[in-house]
mmCIF file of C-alpha atoms in Angstrom:
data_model
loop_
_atom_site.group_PDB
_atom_site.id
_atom_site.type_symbol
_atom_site.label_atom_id
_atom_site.label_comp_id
_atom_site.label_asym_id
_atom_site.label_seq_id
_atom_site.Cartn_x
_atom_site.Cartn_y
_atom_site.Cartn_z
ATOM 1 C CA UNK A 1 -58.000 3.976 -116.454
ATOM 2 C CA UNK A 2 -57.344 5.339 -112.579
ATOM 3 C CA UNK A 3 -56.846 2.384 -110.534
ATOM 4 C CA UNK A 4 -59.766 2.454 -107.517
ATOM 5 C CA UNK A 5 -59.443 0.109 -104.391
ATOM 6 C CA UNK A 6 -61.690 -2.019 -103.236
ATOM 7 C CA UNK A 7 -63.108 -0.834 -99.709
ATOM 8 C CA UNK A 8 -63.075 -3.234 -97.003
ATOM 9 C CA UNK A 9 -63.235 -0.807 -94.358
ATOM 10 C CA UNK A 10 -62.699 -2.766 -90.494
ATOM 11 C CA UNK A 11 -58.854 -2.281 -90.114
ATOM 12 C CA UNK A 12 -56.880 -5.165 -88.674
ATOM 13 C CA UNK A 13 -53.631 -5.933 -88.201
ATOM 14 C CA UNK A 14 -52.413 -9.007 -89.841
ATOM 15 C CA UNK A 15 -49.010 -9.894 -89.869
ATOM 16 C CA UNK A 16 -47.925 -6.332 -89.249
ATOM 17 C CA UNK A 17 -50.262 -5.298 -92.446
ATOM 18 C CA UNK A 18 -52.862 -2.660 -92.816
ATOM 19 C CA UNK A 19 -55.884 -5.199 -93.140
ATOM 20 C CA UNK A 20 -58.945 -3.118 -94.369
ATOM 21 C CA UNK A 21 -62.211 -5.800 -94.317
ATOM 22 C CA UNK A 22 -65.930 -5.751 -93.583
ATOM 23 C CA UNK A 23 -67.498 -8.132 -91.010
ATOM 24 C CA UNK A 24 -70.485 -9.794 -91.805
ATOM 25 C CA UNK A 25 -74.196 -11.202 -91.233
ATOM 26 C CA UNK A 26 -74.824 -14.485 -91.676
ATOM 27 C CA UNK A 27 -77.463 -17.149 -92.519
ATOM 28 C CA UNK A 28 -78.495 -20.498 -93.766
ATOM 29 C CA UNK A 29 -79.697 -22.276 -97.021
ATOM 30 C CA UNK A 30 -78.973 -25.809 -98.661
ATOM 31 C CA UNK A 31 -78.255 -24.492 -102.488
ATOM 32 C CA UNK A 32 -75.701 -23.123 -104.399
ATOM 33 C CA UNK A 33 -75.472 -20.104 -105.307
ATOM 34 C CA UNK A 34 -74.941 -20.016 -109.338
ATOM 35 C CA UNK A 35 -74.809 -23.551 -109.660
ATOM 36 C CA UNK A 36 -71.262 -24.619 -111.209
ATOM 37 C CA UNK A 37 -71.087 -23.027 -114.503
ATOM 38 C CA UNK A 38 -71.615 -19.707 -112.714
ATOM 39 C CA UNK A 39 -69.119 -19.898 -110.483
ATOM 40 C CA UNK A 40 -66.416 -21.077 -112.926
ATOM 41 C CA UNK A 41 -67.521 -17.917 -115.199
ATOM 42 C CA UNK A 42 -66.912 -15.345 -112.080
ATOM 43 C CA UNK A 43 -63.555 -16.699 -111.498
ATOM 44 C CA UNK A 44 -62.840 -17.226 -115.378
ATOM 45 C CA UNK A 45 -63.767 -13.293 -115.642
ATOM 46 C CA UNK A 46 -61.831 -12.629 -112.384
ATOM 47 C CA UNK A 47 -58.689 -14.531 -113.615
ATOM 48 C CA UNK A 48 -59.180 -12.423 -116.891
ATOM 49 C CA UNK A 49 -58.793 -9.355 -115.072
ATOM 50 C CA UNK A 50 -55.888 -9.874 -113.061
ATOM 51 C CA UNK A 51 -52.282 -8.194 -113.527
ATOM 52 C CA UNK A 52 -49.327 -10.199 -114.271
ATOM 53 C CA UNK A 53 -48.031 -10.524 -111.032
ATOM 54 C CA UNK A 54 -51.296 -11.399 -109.128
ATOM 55 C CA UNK A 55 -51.640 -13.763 -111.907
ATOM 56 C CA UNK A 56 -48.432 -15.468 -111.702
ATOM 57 C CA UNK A 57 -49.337 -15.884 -107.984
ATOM 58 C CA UNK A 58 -52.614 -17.987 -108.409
ATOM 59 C CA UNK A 59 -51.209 -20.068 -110.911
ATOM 60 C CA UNK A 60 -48.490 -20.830 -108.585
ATOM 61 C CA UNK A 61 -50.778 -21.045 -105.749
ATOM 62 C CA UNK A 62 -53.185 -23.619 -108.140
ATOM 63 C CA UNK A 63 -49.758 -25.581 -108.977
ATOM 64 C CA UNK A 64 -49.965 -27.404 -105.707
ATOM 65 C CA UNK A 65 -53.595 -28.565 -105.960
ATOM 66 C CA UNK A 66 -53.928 -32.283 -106.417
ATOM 67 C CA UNK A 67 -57.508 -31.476 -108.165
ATOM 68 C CA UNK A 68 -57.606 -28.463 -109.908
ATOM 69 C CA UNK A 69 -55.763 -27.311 -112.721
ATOM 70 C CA UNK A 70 -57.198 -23.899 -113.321
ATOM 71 C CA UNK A 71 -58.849 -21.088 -111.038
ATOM 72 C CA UNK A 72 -62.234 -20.811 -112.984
ATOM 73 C CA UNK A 73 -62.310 -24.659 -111.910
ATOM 74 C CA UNK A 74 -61.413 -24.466 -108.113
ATOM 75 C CA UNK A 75 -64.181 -22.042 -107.907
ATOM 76 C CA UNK A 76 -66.738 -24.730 -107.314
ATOM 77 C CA UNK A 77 -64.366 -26.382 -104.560
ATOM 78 C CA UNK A 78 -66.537 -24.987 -101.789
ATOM 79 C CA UNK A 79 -69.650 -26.715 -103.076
ATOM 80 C CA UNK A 80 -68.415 -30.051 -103.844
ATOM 81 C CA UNK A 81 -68.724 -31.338 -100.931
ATOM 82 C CA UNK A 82 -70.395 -28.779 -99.136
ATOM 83 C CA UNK A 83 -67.681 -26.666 -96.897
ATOM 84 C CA UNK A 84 -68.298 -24.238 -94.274
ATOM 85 C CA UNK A 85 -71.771 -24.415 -95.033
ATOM 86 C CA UNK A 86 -72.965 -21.166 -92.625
ATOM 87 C CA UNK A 87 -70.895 -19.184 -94.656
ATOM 88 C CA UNK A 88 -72.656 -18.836 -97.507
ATOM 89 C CA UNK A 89 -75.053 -16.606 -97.108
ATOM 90 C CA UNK A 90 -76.757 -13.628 -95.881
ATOM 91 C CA UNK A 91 -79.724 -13.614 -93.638
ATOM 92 C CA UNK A 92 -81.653 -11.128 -92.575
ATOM 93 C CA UNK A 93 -85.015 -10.553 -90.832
ATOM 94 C CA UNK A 94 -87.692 -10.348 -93.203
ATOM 95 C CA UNK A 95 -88.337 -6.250 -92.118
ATOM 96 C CA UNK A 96 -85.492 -5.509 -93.691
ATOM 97 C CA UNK A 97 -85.532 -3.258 -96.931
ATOM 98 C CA UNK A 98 -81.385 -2.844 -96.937
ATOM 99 C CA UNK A 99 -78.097 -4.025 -95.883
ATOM 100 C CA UNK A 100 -77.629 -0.863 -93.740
ATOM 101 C CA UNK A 101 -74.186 -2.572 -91.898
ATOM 102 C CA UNK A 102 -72.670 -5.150 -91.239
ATOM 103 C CA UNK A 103 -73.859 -6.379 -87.926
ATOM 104 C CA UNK A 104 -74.497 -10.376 -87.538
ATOM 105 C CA UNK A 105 -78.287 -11.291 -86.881
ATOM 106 C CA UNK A 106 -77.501 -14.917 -86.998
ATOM 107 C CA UNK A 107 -74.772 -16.694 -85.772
ATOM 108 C CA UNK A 108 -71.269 -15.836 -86.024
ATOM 109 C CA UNK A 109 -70.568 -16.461 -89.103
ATOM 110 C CA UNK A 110 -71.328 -15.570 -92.820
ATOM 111 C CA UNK A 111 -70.394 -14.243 -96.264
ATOM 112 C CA UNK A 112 -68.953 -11.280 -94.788
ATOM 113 C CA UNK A 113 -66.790 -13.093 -92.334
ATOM 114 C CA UNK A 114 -65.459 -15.958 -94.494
ATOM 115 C CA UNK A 115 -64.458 -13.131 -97.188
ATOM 116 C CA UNK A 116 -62.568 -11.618 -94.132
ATOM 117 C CA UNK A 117 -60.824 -14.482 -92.881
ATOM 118 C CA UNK A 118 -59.729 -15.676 -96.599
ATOM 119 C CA UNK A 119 -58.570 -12.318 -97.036
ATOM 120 C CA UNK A 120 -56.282 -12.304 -94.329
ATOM 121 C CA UNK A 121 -55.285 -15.272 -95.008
ATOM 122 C CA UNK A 122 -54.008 -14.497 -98.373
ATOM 123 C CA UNK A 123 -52.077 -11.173 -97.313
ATOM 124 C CA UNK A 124 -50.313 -13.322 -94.584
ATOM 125 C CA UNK A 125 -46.522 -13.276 -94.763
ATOM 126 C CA UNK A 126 -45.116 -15.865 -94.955
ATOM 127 C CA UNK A 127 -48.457 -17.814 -94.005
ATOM 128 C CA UNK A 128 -48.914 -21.129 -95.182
ATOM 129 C CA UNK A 129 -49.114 -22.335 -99.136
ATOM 130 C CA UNK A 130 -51.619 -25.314 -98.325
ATOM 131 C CA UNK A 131 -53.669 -22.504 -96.198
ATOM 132 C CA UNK A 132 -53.462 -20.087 -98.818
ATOM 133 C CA UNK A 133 -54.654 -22.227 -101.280
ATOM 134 C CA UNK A 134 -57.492 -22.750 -99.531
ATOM 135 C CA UNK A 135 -58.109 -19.868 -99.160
ATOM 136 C CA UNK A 136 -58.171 -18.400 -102.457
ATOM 137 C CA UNK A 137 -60.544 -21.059 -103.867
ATOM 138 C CA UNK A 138 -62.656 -20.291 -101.073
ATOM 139 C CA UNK A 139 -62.720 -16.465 -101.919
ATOM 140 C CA UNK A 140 -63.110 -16.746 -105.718
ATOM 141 C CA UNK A 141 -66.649 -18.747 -104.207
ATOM 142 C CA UNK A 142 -67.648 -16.558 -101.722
ATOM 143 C CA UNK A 143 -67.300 -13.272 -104.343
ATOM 144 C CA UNK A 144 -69.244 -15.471 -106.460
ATOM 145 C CA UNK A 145 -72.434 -16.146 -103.563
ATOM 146 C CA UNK A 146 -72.910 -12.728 -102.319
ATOM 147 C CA UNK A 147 -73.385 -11.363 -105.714
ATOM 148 C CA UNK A 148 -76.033 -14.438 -106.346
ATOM 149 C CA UNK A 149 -79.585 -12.082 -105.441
ATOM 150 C CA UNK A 150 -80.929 -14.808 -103.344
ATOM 151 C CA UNK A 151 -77.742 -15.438 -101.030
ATOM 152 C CA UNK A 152 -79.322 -12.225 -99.524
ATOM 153 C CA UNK A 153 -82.099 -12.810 -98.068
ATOM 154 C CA UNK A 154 -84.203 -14.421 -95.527
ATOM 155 C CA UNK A 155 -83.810 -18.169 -93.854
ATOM 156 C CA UNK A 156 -87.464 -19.179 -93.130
ATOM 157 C CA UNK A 157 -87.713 -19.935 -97.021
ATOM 158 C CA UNK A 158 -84.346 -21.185 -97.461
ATOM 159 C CA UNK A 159 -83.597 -18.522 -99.758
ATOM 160 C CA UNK A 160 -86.198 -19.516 -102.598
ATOM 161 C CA UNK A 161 -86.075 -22.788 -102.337
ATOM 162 C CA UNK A 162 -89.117 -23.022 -100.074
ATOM 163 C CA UNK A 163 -91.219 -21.063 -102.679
ATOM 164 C CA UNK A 164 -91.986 -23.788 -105.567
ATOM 165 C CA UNK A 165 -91.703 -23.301 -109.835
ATOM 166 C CA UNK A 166 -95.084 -24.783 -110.736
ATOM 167 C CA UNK A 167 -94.027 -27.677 -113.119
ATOM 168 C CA UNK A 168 -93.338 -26.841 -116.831
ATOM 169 C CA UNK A 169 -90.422 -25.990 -118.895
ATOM 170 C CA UNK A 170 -88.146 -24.046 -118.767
ATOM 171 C CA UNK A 171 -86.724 -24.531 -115.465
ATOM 172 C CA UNK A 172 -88.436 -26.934 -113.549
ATOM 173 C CA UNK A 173 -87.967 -26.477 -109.673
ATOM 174 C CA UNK A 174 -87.508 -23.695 -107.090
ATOM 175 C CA UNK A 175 -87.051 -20.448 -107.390
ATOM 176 C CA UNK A 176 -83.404 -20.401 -106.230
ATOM 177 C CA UNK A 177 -82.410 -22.689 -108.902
ATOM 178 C CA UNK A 178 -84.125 -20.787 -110.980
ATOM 179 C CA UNK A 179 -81.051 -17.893 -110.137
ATOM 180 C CA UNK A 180 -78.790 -20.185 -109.864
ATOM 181 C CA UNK A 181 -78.680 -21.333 -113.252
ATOM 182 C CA UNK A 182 -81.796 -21.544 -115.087
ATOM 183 C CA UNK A 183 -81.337 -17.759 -116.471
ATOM 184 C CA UNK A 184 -77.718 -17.826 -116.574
ATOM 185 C CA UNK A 185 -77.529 -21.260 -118.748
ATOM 186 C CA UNK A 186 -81.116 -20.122 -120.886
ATOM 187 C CA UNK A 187 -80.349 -16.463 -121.600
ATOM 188 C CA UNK A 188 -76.122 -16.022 -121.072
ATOM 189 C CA UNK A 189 -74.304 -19.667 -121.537
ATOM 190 C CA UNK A 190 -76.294 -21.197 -124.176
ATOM 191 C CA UNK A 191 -74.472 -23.326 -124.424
ATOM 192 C CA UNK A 192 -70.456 -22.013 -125.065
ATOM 193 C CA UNK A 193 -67.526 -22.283 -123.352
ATOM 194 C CA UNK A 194 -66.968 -20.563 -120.233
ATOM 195 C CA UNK A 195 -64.057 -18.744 -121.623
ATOM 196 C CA UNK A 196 -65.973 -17.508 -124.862
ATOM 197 C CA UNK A 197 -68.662 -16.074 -122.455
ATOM 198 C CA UNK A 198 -66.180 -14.434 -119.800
ATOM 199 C CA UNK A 199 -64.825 -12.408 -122.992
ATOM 200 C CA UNK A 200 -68.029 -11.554 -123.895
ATOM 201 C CA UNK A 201 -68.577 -10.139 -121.057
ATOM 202 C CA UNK A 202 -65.779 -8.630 -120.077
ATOM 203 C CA UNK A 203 -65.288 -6.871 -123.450
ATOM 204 C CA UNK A 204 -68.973 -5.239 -122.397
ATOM 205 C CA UNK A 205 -68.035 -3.577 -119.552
ATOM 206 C CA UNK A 206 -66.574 -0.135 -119.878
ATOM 207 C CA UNK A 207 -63.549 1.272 -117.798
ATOM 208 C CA UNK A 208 -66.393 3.418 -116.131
ATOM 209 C CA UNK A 209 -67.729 0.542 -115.206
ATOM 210 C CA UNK A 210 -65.134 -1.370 -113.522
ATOM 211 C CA UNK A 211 -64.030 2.080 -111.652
ATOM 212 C CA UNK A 212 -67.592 2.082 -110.051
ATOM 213 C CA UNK A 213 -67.907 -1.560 -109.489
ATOM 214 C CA UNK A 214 -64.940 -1.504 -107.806
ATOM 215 C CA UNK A 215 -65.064 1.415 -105.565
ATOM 216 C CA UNK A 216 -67.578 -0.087 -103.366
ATOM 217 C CA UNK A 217 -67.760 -1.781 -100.400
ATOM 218 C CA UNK A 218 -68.431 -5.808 -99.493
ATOM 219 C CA UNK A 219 -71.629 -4.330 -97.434
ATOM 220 C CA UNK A 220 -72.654 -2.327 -101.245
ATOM 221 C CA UNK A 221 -72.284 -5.844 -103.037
ATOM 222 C CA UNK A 222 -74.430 -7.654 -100.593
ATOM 223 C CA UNK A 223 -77.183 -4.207 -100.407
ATOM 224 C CA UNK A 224 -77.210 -4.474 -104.293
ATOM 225 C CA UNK A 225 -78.182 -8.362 -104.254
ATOM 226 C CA UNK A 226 -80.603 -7.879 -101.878
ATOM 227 C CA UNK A 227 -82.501 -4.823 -103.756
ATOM 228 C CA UNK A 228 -82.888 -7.564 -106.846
ATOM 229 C CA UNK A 229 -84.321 -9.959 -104.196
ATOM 230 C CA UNK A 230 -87.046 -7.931 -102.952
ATOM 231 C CA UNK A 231 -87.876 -6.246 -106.467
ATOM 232 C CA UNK A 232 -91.274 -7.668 -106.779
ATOM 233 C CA UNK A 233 -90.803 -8.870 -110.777
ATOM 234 C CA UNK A 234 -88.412 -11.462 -108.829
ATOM 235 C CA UNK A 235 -91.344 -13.428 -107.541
ATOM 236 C CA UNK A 236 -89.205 -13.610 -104.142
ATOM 237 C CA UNK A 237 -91.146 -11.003 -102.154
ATOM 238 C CA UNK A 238 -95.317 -11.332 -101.956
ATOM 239 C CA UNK A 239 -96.604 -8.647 -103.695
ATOM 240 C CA UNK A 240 -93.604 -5.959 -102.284
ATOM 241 C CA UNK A 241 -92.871 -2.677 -102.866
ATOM 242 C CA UNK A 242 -90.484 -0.366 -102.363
ATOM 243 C CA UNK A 243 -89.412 0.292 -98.481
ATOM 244 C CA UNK A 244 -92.107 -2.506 -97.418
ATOM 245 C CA UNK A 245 -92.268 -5.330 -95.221
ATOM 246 C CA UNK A 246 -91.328 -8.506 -97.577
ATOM 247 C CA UNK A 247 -94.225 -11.202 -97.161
ATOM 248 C CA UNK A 248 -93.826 -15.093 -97.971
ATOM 249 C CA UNK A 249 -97.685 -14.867 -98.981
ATOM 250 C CA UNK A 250 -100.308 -12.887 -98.898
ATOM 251 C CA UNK A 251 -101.156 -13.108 -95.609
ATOM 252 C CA UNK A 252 -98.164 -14.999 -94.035
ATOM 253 C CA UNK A 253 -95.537 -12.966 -93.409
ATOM 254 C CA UNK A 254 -92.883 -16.009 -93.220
ATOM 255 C CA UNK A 255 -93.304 -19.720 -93.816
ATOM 256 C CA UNK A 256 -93.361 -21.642 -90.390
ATOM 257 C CA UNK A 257 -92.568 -25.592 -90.516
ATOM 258 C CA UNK A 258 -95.786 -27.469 -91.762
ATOM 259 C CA UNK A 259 -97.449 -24.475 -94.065
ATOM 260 C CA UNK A 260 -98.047 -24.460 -97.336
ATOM 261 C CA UNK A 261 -95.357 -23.855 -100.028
ATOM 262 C CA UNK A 262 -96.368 -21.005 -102.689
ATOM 263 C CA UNK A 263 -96.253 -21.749 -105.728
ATOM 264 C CA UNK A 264 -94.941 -19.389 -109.302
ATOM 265 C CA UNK A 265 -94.503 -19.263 -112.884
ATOM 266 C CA UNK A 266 -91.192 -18.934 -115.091
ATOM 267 C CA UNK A 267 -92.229 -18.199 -118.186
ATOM 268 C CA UNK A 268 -89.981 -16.701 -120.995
ATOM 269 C CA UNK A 269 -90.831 -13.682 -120.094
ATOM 270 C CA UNK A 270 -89.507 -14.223 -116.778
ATOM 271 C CA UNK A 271 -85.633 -15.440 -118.203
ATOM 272 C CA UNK A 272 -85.711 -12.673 -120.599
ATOM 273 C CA UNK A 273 -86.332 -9.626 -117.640
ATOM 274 C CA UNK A 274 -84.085 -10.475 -115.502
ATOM 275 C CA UNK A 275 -81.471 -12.163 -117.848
ATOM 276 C CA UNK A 276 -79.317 -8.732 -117.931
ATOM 277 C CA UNK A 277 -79.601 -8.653 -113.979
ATOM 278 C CA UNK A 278 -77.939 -11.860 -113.680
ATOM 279 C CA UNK A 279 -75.414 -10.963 -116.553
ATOM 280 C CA UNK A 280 -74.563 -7.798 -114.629
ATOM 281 C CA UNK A 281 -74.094 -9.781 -111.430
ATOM 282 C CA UNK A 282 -71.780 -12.316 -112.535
ATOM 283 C CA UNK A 283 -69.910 -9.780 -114.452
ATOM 284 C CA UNK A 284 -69.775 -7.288 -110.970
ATOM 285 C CA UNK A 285 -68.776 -10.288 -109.487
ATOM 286 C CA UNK A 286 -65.719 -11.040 -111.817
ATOM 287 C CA UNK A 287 -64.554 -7.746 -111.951
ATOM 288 C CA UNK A 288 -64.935 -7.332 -107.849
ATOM 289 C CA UNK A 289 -62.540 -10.107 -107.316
ATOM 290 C CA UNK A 290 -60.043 -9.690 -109.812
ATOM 291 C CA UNK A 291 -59.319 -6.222 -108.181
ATOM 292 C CA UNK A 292 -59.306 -8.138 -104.661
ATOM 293 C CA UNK A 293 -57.073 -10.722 -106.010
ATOM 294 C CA UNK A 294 -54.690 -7.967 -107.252
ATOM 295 C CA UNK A 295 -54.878 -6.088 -104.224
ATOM 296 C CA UNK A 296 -53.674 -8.864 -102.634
ATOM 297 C CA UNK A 297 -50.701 -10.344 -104.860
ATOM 298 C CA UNK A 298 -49.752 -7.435 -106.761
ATOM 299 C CA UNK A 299 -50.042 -4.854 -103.373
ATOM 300 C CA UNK A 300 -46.816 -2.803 -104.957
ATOM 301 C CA UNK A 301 -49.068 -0.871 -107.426
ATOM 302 C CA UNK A 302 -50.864 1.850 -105.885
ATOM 303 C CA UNK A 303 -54.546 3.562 -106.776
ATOM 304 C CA UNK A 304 -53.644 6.542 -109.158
#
């Protein structure tokens, strides 16, 4: 298989290194992105994927951590408690239909940036252990958020969880958890371990695959969430099409403090439609940053 690079195309200078990174928009919402077993899978698939050298560094890296014993683990670090909460996610204004560039329309701060400053982080030499840790649980989150659909998308609804699962089975809430973990647990954990399913899914992606997934850009991963969040089978977007303006309701175009919260359906119907979205997601995501991660540790080996 020809080796491709991930593109992270602002070049810095770190520590006398060629730093090649995106910067970022940024946003605000109170929910995890894949709740935990999601994030543990990304990293489990990402750890998977690494060469021996990158993965001799994480493990040494994860040696020093008081908590964590494993990298699918750390993973969930970020979420528990909440850290760096303005970081994880993408916000945009609702007339968006793409993630055109990375300019900021929010703040200074967000997906794009922390995966930036993580990065450098890691490449420093001889940089800090303690920071680098840090670091590198940080980034095997932040992979994991951006490639969550809702992480990209607008703030006045919190992301989905402003818009309100009427209340039967199966999921039972908002529809942000509902991509968090309602579809992943239903329709791709059933219940295994997290290694079992990283295998799985692993084993179903071609080396086609991974040479596309990872010749792309941090701005492509966040532009291909946000296309699932405005497809209008994803309940996010009123009634949207294609290259239109994305509506809370009908005839609201965003939810202002005091309105009325809309109200959908999951049905089976809904797990089983978008259950290979969210498989291909987590399994982009995986693949994404084991690359990174090798990029980083194992920077010897050149693309063929």
């Amino acid at each position: 298989m020809t080796r491709r690079s991930i593109h992270l195309p602002t070049r810095l200078q770190v520590g006398g290194l060629a730093v090649f990174i995106v910067l970022g928009l940024f946003g605000s919402l109170p929910a995890m992105a894949w709740g935990p077993s999601g994030h543990r899978l990304v990293c489990e698939i990402a750890f998977q994927e690494l060469r021996p050298t990158a993965k001799a560094a994480v493990v040494a890296l994860l040696s020093n951590d008081s908590e964590f014993t494993t990298f699918s683990a750390s993973c969930n670090w970020a979420d528990n408690p909440r850290k760096r909460a303005q970081e994880h996610y993408i916000n945009v204004p609702r007339h968006f239909t793409y993630i055109g560039n990375a300019e900021c329309r929010v703040g200074n701060v967000c997906l794009f940036s922390a995966i930036r400053n993580d990065v450098e982080i890691l490449r420093r030499q001889p940089g800090s252990p303690a920071d680098k840790l840090d670091a590198l649980k940080f980034l095997g989150h932040w992979v994991g958020d951006i490639h969550q659909p809702l992480h990209v998308s607008f703030k006045d609804d919190k992301g989905g969880n402003d818009i309100i699962e009427a209340p039967e089975p199966p999921c039972d809430g908002h529809l942000h958890r509902v991509w968090d973990s309602c579809i992943l647990e239903e329709r791709i954990i059933k219940g295994r371990q997290i290694g079992d399913v990283a295998k799985e899914l692993r084993d179903s992606a071609s080396d086609d695959d991974r040479l596309d997934w990872i010749d792309s850009t941090v701005v492509d991963w966040a532009d291909e969430s946000f296309k699932i969040t405005r497809r209008g089978d994803v309940a996010y977007c009123f009634e949207s099409t294609p290259g239109t303006f994305c509506k809370y309701d009908s005839n609201n175009g965003r939810l202002d403090s005091g309105e009325p919260k809309r109200t959908f359906v999951v049905d089976e119907n809904y797990l089983n439609s978008h259950a290979d979205r969210v498989r291909t997601q987590i399994l982009k995501a995986g693949v994404r940053l084991g690359a990174l991660l090798n990029e980083i540790f194992d920077p010897e080996v050149p693309p063929e």
